[in-house]
Amino acid sequence: MQDIAHDLRLLADLHATELTRERIQELQAIDFPLAQDFPQEIPDSLLDELATDFADIYLNGRFHASPQESVWIDDEELICQQPMFQVREWYAKHELAVPNWRKMADDNLVNQLLFIAHLLDKAEDDPQTILQEVALFMDEHLLRWLQPFAIRVVDRCDTVFYAYLALLTYNHIDKLRMTLVEILGVPRPTHEEIETRMKVRQRVAAQPQTMQYYPGVAPSW
């Protein structure tokens, strides 16, 4: 699980930061898939193409392939909607908080990958409970939108690297979820079961609640 956590952090970093010559060389040094296809001497034109794709996917929304869950789940495709606050509750439950949610929202792909990696690092403490948490979080959040995100990136981006990164990330998460089925002995819920469960939670959350004050803020990862 710690090896998987390491891989997820690497994927999160690639979704979070623009590629540079130095980063490409680092990926080649660890035999990262597809990095070996880059030429030894990286031309400026290739870096420009990669930078454009990165911006169009993660920054300016040109591809309409947002890395934020809210856009995929919200009926009006808006950012910072209910899924963001639901994910924030998950983080708080594990004493985590996003350092700057205005810059990168809680429900961003990068933060969700880092959260799963954090849980996997703790799996030795209580494997059954923590891995159940991982499976539940993936079902209710990341796996509800990651596949259509990956498909749209593949359809619209111009570089093989970012198309591959999107597919690799989805396949890695899907494979992890299937591994958890084998470990936990519990089948994956259907899409309909997950959507029904989330609608029930939304109705419960919509009920009037007594506000509580918690001083201080949770530490970030």
GROMACS .gro file of C-alpha atoms in nm:
model
  221
    1MET     CA    1   0.000   0.000   0.000
    2GLN     CA    2   0.289   0.237   0.065
    3ASP     CA    3   0.419   0.165  -0.286
    4ILE     CA    4   0.077   0.253  -0.427
    5ALA     CA    5   0.074   0.568  -0.214
    6HIS     CA    6   0.411   0.666  -0.361
    7ASP     CA    7   0.275   0.619  -0.714
    8LEU     CA    8  -0.032   0.829  -0.635
    9ARG     CA    9   0.185   1.113  -0.509
   10LEU     CA   10   0.386   1.102  -0.830
   11LEU     CA   11   0.067   1.117  -1.038
   12ALA     CA   12  -0.064   1.403  -0.822
   13ASP     CA   13   0.256   1.597  -0.880
   14LEU     CA   14   0.229   1.551  -1.258
   15HIS     CA   15  -0.130   1.679  -1.253
   16ALA     CA   16  -0.030   1.972  -1.033
   17THR     CA   17   0.282   2.114  -1.194
   18GLU     CA   18   0.389   2.199  -1.547
   19LEU     CA   19   0.661   1.982  -1.700
   20THR     CA   20   1.011   2.122  -1.728
   21ARG     CA   21   1.324   1.979  -1.889
   22GLU     CA   22   1.451   1.882  -1.546
   23ARG     CA   23   1.126   1.708  -1.455
   24ILE     CA   24   1.124   1.513  -1.781
   25GLN     CA   25   1.480   1.400  -1.714
   26GLU     CA   26   1.378   1.287  -1.365
   27LEU     CA   27   1.092   1.086  -1.513
   28GLN     CA   28   1.328   0.927  -1.764
   29ALA     CA   29   1.566   0.835  -1.482
   30ILE     CA   30   1.292   0.638  -1.303
   31ASP     CA   31   1.166   0.480  -1.627
   32PHE     CA   32   0.829   0.648  -1.603
   33PRO     CA   33   0.605   0.515  -1.883
   34LEU     CA   34   0.612   0.733  -2.193
   35ALA     CA   35   0.895   0.953  -2.060
   36GLN     CA   36   1.138   0.736  -2.254
   37ASP     CA   37   0.970   0.853  -2.575
   38PHE     CA   38   1.089   1.207  -2.519
   39PRO     CA   39   1.409   1.295  -2.708
   40GLN     CA   40   1.727   1.328  -2.506
   41GLU     CA   41   1.746   1.694  -2.602
   42ILE     CA   42   1.407   1.847  -2.524
   43PRO     CA   43   1.331   2.124  -2.777
   44ASP     CA   44   1.159   2.443  -2.670
   45SER     CA   45   0.875   2.369  -2.911
   46LEU     CA   46   0.787   2.048  -2.723
   47LEU     CA   47   0.793   2.225  -2.388
   48ASP     CA   48   0.561   2.488  -2.535
   49GLU     CA   49   0.317   2.220  -2.653
   50LEU     CA   50   0.320   2.055  -2.311
   51ALA     CA   51   0.272   2.389  -2.138
   52THR     CA   52  -0.025   2.471  -2.360
   53ASP     CA   53  -0.193   2.139  -2.287
   54PHE     CA   54  -0.128   2.178  -1.915
   55ALA     CA   55  -0.289   2.523  -1.917
   56ASP     CA   56  -0.586   2.409  -2.125
   57ILE     CA   57  -0.656   2.113  -1.895
   58TYR     CA   58  -0.582   2.248  -1.549
   59LEU     CA   59  -0.587   2.629  -1.563
   60ASN     CA   60  -0.807   2.797  -1.822
   61GLY     CA   61  -1.075   2.535  -1.888
   62ARG     CA   62  -1.038   2.544  -2.266
   63PHE     CA   63  -1.102   2.170  -2.296
   64HIS     CA   64  -1.394   2.174  -2.050
   65ALA     CA   65  -1.214   1.893  -1.870
   66SER     CA   66  -1.204   2.037  -1.521
   67PRO     CA   67  -0.990   1.857  -1.261
   68GLN     CA   68  -1.252   1.952  -0.999
   69GLU     CA   69  -1.524   1.708  -0.901
   70SER     CA   70  -1.793   1.973  -0.854
   71VAL     CA   71  -1.796   2.057  -1.225
   72TRP     CA   72  -1.874   1.696  -1.315
   73ILE     CA   73  -2.133   1.635  -1.042
   74ASP     CA   74  -2.313   1.969  -1.014
   75ASP     CA   75  -2.614   2.007  -1.244
   76GLU     CA   76  -2.494   2.352  -1.355
   77GLU     CA   77  -2.129   2.241  -1.384
   78LEU     CA   78  -2.010   2.498  -1.132
   79ILE     CA   79  -1.693   2.488  -0.923
   80CYS     CA   80  -1.684   2.483  -0.542
   81GLN     CA   81  -2.024   2.320  -0.501
   82GLN     CA   82  -2.148   2.051  -0.261
   83PRO     CA   83  -1.890   1.787  -0.362
   84MET     CA   84  -1.612   2.020  -0.250
   85PHE     CA   85  -1.762   2.052   0.097
   86GLN     CA   86  -1.826   1.679   0.119
   87VAL     CA   87  -1.462   1.611   0.035
   88ARG     CA   88  -1.356   1.873   0.288
   89GLU     CA   89  -1.549   1.682   0.555
   90TRP     CA   90  -1.353   1.368   0.466
   91TYR     CA   91  -1.026   1.555   0.511
   92ALA     CA   92  -1.135   1.705   0.842
   93LYS     CA   93  -1.235   1.360   0.966
   94HIS     CA   94  -0.870   1.262   0.926
   95GLU     CA   95  -0.740   1.591   1.068
   96LEU     CA   96  -0.637   1.731   0.730
   97ALA     CA   97  -0.712   2.051   0.547
   98VAL     CA   98  -0.616   2.187   0.207
   99PRO     CA   99  -0.350   2.460   0.251
  100ASN     CA  100  -0.510   2.706   0.005
  101TRP     CA  101  -0.846   2.588  -0.127
  102ARG     CA  102  -0.895   2.906  -0.331
  103LYS     CA  103  -0.587   2.818  -0.534
  104MET     CA  104  -0.661   2.445  -0.556
  105ALA     CA  105  -1.003   2.338  -0.430
  106ASP     CA  106  -1.056   2.048  -0.193
  107ASP     CA  107  -1.222   1.839  -0.466
  108ASN     CA  108  -0.939   1.891  -0.715
  109LEU     CA  109  -0.795   1.569  -0.858
  110VAL     CA  110  -0.455   1.645  -0.705
  111ASN     CA  111  -0.591   1.679  -0.352
  112GLN     CA  112  -0.803   1.366  -0.382
  113LEU     CA  113  -0.504   1.161  -0.498
  114LEU     CA  114  -0.296   1.295  -0.209
  115PHE     CA  115  -0.572   1.213   0.038
  116ILE     CA  116  -0.593   0.852  -0.079
  117ALA     CA  117  -0.214   0.826  -0.057
  118HIS     CA  118  -0.230   0.960   0.300
  119LEU     CA  119  -0.483   0.694   0.398
  120LEU     CA  120  -0.281   0.416   0.238
  121ASP     CA  121   0.025   0.525   0.434
  122LYS     CA  122  -0.179   0.465   0.751
  123ALA     CA  123  -0.318   0.128   0.641
  124GLU     CA  124  -0.082  -0.069   0.864
  125ASP     CA  125  -0.242   0.084   1.174
  126ASP     CA  126  -0.587  -0.064   1.108
  127PRO     CA  127  -0.597  -0.224   0.762
  128GLN     CA  128  -0.964  -0.324   0.756
  129THR     CA  129  -1.102   0.008   0.872
  130ILE     CA  130  -0.871   0.232   0.671
  131LEU     CA  131  -0.903   0.037   0.347
  132GLN     CA  132  -1.280   0.046   0.385
  133GLU     CA  133  -1.247   0.424   0.415
  134VAL     CA  134  -1.037   0.435   0.098
  135ALA     CA  135  -1.293   0.228  -0.093
  136LEU     CA  136  -1.585   0.439   0.029
  137PHE     CA  137  -1.413   0.768  -0.056
  138MET     CA  138  -1.323   0.646  -0.404
  139ASP     CA  139  -1.678   0.525  -0.469
  140GLU     CA  140  -1.843   0.844  -0.347
  141HIS     CA  141  -1.600   1.088  -0.502
  142LEU     CA  142  -1.304   1.019  -0.730
  143LEU     CA  143  -1.454   0.728  -0.924
  144ARG     CA  144  -1.777   0.917  -0.994
  145TRP     CA  145  -1.601   1.153  -1.236
  146LEU     CA  146  -1.243   1.043  -1.306
  147GLN     CA  147  -1.326   0.830  -1.611
  148PRO     CA  148  -1.519   1.102  -1.801
  149PHE     CA  149  -1.242   1.347  -1.710
  150ALA     CA  150  -0.981   1.112  -1.858
  151ILE     CA  151  -1.186   1.048  -2.172
  152ARG     CA  152  -1.233   1.418  -2.237
  153VAL     CA  153  -0.864   1.492  -2.191
  154VAL     CA  154  -0.775   1.214  -2.434
  155ASP     CA  155  -1.025   1.345  -2.688
  156ARG     CA  156  -0.915   1.709  -2.672
  157CYS     CA  157  -0.552   1.742  -2.569
  158ASP     CA  158  -0.273   1.772  -2.825
  159THR     CA  159   0.013   1.588  -2.654
  160VAL     CA  160   0.044   1.214  -2.606
  161PHE     CA  161   0.189   1.268  -2.260
  162TYR     CA  162  -0.121   1.431  -2.108
  163ALA     CA  163  -0.355   1.189  -2.282
  164TYR     CA  164  -0.153   0.904  -2.136
  165LEU     CA  165  -0.135   1.066  -1.791
  166ALA     CA  166  -0.514   1.097  -1.776
  167LEU     CA  167  -0.567   0.733  -1.874
  168LEU     CA  168  -0.288   0.609  -1.648
  169THR     CA  169  -0.441   0.788  -1.351
  170TYR     CA  170  -0.787   0.643  -1.410
  171ASN     CA  171  -0.652   0.292  -1.470
  172HIS     CA  172  -0.438   0.314  -1.157
  173ILE     CA  173  -0.734   0.418  -0.942
  174ASP     CA  174  -0.966   0.161  -1.098
  175LYS     CA  175  -0.710  -0.115  -1.041
  176LEU     CA  176  -0.667  -0.006  -0.679
  177ARG     CA  177  -1.043  -0.025  -0.630
  178MET     CA  178  -1.051  -0.379  -0.771
  179THR     CA  179  -0.764  -0.474  -0.541
  180LEU     CA  180  -0.968  -0.349  -0.246
  181VAL     CA  181  -1.255  -0.573  -0.357
  182GLU     CA  182  -1.021  -0.870  -0.326
  183ILE     CA  183  -0.878  -0.760   0.008
  184LEU     CA  184  -1.204  -0.659   0.173
  185GLY     CA  185  -1.421  -0.928   0.015
  186VAL     CA  186  -1.693  -0.674  -0.063
  187PRO     CA  187  -1.809  -0.613  -0.423
  188ARG     CA  188  -1.805  -0.267  -0.573
  189PRO     CA  189  -2.142  -0.091  -0.555
  190THR     CA  190  -2.314  -0.013  -0.881
  191HIS     CA  191  -2.338   0.341  -1.017
  192GLU     CA  192  -2.708   0.346  -0.925
  193GLU     CA  193  -2.636   0.235  -0.568
  194ILE     CA  194  -2.376   0.507  -0.524
  195GLU     CA  195  -2.601   0.778  -0.665
  196THR     CA  196  -2.888   0.668  -0.440
  197ARG     CA  197  -2.659   0.672  -0.137
  198MET     CA  198  -2.533   1.022  -0.219
  199LYS     CA  199  -2.887   1.156  -0.267
  200VAL     CA  200  -2.984   1.022   0.076
  201ARG     CA  201  -2.683   1.194   0.231
  202GLN     CA  202  -2.767   1.518   0.057
  203ARG     CA  203  -3.121   1.509   0.197
  204VAL     CA  204  -2.986   1.444   0.546
  205ALA     CA  205  -2.734   1.727   0.508
  206ALA     CA  206  -3.012   1.961   0.398
  207GLN     CA  207  -3.190   1.917   0.733
  208PRO     CA  208  -3.142   2.205   0.981
  209GLN     CA  209  -2.830   2.146   1.192
  210THR     CA  210  -2.716   2.300   1.518
  211MET     CA  211  -2.402   2.496   1.441
  212GLN     CA  212  -2.094   2.409   1.644
  213TYR     CA  213  -1.776   2.608   1.681
  214TYR     CA  214  -1.437   2.440   1.665
  215PRO     CA  215  -1.147   2.668   1.748
  216GLY     CA  216  -0.834   2.654   1.537
  217VAL     CA  217  -0.785   2.483   1.203
  218ALA     CA  218  -0.684   2.133   1.109
  219PRO     CA  219  -0.324   2.081   0.998
  220SER     CA  220  -0.260   2.038   0.628
  221TRP     CA  221  -0.068   1.755   0.474
   0.00000   0.00000   0.00000
